[in-house]
Coordinates of C-alpha atoms in Angstrom, one line a residue:
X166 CA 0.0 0.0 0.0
X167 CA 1.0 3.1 -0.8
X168 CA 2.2 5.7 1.9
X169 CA 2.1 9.5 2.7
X170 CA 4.1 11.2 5.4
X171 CA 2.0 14.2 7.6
X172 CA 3.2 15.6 10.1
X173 CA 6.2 13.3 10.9
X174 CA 3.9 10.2 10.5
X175 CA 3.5 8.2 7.4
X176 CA -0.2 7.4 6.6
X177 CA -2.1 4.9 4.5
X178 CA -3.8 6.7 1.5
X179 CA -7.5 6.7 1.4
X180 CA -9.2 5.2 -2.4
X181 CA -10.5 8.5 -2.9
X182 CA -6.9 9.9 -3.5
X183 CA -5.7 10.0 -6.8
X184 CA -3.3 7.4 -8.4
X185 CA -1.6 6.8 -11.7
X186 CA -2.9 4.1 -13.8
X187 CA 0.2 2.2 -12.5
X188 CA -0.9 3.0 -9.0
X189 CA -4.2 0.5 -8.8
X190 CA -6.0 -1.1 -11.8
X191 CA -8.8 -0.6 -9.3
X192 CA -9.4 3.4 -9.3
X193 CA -10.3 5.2 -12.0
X194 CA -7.6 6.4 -14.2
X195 CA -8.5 9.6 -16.0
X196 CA -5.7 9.2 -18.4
X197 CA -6.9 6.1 -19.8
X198 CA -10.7 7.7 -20.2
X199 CA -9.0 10.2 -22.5
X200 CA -7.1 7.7 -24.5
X201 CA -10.5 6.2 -25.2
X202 CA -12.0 9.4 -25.7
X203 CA -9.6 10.0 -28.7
X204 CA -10.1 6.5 -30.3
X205 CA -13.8 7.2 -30.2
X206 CA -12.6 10.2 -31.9
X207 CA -10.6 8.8 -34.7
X208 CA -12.6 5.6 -35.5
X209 CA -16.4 6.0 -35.6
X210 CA -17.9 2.7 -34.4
X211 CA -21.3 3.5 -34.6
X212 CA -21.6 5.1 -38.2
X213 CA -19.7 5.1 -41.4
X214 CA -17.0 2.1 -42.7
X215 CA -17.2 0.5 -39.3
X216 CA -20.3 0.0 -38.7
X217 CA -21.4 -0.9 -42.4
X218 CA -19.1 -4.1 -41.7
X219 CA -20.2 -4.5 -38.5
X220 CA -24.0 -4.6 -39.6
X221 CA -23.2 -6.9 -42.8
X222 CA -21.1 -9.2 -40.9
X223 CA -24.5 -9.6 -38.3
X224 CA -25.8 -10.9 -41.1
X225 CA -23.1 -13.2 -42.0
X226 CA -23.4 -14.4 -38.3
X227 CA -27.2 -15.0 -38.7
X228 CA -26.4 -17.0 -41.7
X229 CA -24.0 -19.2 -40.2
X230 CA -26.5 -19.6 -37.1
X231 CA -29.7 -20.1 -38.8
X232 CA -27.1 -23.0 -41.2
X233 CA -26.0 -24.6 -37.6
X234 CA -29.5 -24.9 -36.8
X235 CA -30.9 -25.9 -40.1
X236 CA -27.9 -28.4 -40.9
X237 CA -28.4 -30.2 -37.1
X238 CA -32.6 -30.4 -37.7
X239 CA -32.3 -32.2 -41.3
X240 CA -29.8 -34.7 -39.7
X241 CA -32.1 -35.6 -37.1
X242 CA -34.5 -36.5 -39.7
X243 CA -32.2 -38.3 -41.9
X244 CA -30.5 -40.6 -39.2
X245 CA -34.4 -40.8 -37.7
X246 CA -36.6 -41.2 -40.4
X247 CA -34.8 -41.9 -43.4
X248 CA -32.4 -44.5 -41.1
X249 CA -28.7 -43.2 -42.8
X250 CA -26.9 -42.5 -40.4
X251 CA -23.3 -42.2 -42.5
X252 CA -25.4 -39.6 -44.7
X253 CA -26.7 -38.0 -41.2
X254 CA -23.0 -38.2 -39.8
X255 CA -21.6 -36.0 -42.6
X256 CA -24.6 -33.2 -42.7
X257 CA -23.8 -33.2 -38.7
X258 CA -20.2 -32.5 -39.1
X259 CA -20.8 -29.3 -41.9
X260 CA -23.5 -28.2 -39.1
X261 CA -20.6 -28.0 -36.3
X262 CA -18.2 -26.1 -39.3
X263 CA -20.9 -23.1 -38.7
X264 CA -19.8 -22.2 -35.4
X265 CA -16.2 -22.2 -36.0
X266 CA -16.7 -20.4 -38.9
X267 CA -18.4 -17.6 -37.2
X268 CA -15.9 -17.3 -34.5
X269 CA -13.5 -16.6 -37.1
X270 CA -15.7 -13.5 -38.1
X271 CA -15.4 -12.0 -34.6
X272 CA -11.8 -12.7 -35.3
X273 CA -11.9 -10.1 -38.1
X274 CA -14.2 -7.5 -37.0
X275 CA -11.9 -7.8 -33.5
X276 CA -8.7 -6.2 -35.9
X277 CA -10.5 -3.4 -36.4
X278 CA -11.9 -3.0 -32.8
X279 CA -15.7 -3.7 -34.1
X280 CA -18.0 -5.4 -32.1
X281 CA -19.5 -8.8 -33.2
X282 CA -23.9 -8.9 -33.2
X283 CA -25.1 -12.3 -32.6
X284 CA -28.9 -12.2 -33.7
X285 CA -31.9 -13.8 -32.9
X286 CA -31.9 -17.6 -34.7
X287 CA -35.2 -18.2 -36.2
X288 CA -36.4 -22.0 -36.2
X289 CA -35.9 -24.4 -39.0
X290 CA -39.4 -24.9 -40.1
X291 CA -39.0 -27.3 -43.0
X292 CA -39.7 -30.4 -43.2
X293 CA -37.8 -32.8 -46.9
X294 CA -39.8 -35.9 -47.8
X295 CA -37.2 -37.4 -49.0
X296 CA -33.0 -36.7 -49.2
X297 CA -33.2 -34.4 -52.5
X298 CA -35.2 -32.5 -50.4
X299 CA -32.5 -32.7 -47.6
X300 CA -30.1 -31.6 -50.3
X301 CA -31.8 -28.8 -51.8
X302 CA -32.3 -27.4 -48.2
X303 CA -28.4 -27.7 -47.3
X304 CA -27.5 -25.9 -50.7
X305 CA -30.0 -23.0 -49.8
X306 CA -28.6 -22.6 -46.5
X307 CA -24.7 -22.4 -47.8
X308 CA -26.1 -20.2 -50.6
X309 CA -27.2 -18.0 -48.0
X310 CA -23.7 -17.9 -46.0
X311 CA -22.5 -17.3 -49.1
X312 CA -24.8 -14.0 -50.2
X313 CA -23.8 -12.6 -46.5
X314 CA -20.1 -13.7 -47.0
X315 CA -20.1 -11.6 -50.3
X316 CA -21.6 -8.5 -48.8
X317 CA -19.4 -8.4 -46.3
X318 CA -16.3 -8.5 -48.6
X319 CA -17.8 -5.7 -50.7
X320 CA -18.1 -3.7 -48.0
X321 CA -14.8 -4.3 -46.8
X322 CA -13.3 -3.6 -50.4
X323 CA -15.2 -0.4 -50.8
X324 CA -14.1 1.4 -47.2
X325 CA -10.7 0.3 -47.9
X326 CA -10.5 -2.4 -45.0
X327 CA -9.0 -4.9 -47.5
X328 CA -7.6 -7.4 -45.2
X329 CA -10.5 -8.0 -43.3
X330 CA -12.1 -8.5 -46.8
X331 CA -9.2 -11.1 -48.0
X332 CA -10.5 -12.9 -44.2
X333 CA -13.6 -12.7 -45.4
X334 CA -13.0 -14.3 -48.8
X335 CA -11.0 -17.2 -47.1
X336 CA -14.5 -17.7 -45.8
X337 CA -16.2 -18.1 -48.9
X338 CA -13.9 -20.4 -50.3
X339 CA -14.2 -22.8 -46.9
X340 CA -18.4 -22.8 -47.9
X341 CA -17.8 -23.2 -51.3
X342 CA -15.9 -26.7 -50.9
X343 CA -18.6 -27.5 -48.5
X344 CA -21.0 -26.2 -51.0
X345 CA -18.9 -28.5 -53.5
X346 CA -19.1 -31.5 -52.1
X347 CA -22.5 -31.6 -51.4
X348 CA -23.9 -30.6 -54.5
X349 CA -21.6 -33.5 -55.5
X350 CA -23.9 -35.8 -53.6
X351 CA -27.1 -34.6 -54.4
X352 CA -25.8 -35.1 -57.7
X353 CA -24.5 -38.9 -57.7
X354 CA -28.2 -39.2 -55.3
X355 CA -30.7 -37.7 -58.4
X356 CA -28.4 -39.1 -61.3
X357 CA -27.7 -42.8 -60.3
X358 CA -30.0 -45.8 -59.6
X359 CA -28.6 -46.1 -56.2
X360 CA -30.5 -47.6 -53.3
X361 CA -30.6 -46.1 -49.6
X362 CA -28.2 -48.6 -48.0
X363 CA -25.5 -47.9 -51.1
X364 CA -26.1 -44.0 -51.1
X365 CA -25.1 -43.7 -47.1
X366 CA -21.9 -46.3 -48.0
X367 CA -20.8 -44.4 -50.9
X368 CA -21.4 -40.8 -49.2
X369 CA -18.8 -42.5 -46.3
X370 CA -16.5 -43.2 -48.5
X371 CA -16.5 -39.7 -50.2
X372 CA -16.0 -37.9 -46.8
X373 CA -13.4 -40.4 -45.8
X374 CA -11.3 -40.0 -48.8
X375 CA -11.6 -35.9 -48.1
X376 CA -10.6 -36.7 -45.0
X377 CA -13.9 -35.2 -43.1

């Protein structure tokens, strides 16, 4: 603790007295309020550049969420009522990609001191009869990742932030090979004479070989 001398005898110093910032993390440090006062200053968080890749990036996040939500729900039907659970093991995994994806968003908008919006997740409402239904539903939902994901890297391009835009682009090319490889499946699924049972052994192998 720090001490003060009065009148010949050295006295503890009350919290109300003032410190340095190296004095106690504690008290309020006055410096540091200005420091923060200036950045507010130079960088406007709230409108312009900033926030236009804040907002579009909320979106991206909302895609990527709704995708988690969406991907999860159509696996439960496929392992459930469909009973293939190789073809419900691979649409599982690209659901728990979403989340990692996002964080790597926050990442990005974190080099530039922006804040990340997690909105509200609505519920995936629909309901395939049958796996080119599943299909078509997982393409729509990367398709929408991928809309969001393009925003966000025109944005970025046109404010000059053009390495969060490169991130952001990295991104689209990580949902484009997911987009890939399942289209590549609904594909050999619509195309092919291929029974359930040989569908959910061949989709094992493709993942396998990709090394998902």
């Amino acid at each position: 603790m720090s001490l003060r001398r009065k009148s010949g005898v050295e006295e503890p110093k009350r919290a109300t007295d003032t410190l340095d910032c190296a004095g106690s993390p504690l008290l309020f440090c006055k410096e540091g309020e200005n420091e923060m006062a200036r950045l507010k200053e130079r960088f406007d968080f709230e409108n312009g550049a900033l926030a236009a890749v804040r907002d579009a990036a909320k979106e991206v996040t909302g895609a990527y969420q709704y995708a988690a939500r969406g991907l999860d729900t159509l696996k439960e039907w496929v392992l459930i009522d469909f009973g293939m659970p190789n073809t419900a093991n691979a649409i599982h995994k690209l659901a728990h990609l979403q989340p990692q994806r996002f964080d790597v968003v926050g990442d990005l908008l974190h080099q530039r001191h922006i804040l990340q919006i997690y909105p509200a997740t609505a519920e995936y409402e629909g309901r395939p009869d049958n796996l080119d239904g599943v299909f078509e539903s997982i393409i729509d939902m990367l398709q929408k990742v991928e809309d969001a994901l393009r925003e966000c890297v025109e944005i970025c391009d046109k404010n000059g932030l053009y390495p969060l835009g490169r991130g952001f682009e990295n991104l689209q090319m990580e949902n484009s090979a997911s987009y890939e490889k399942f289209l590549y499946a609904w594909q050999m699924y619509s195309e092919h004479e291929m029974s359930a049972t040989s569908f959910d052994g061949w989709i094992e192998e493709l993942f396998e070989e990709e090394g998902d």
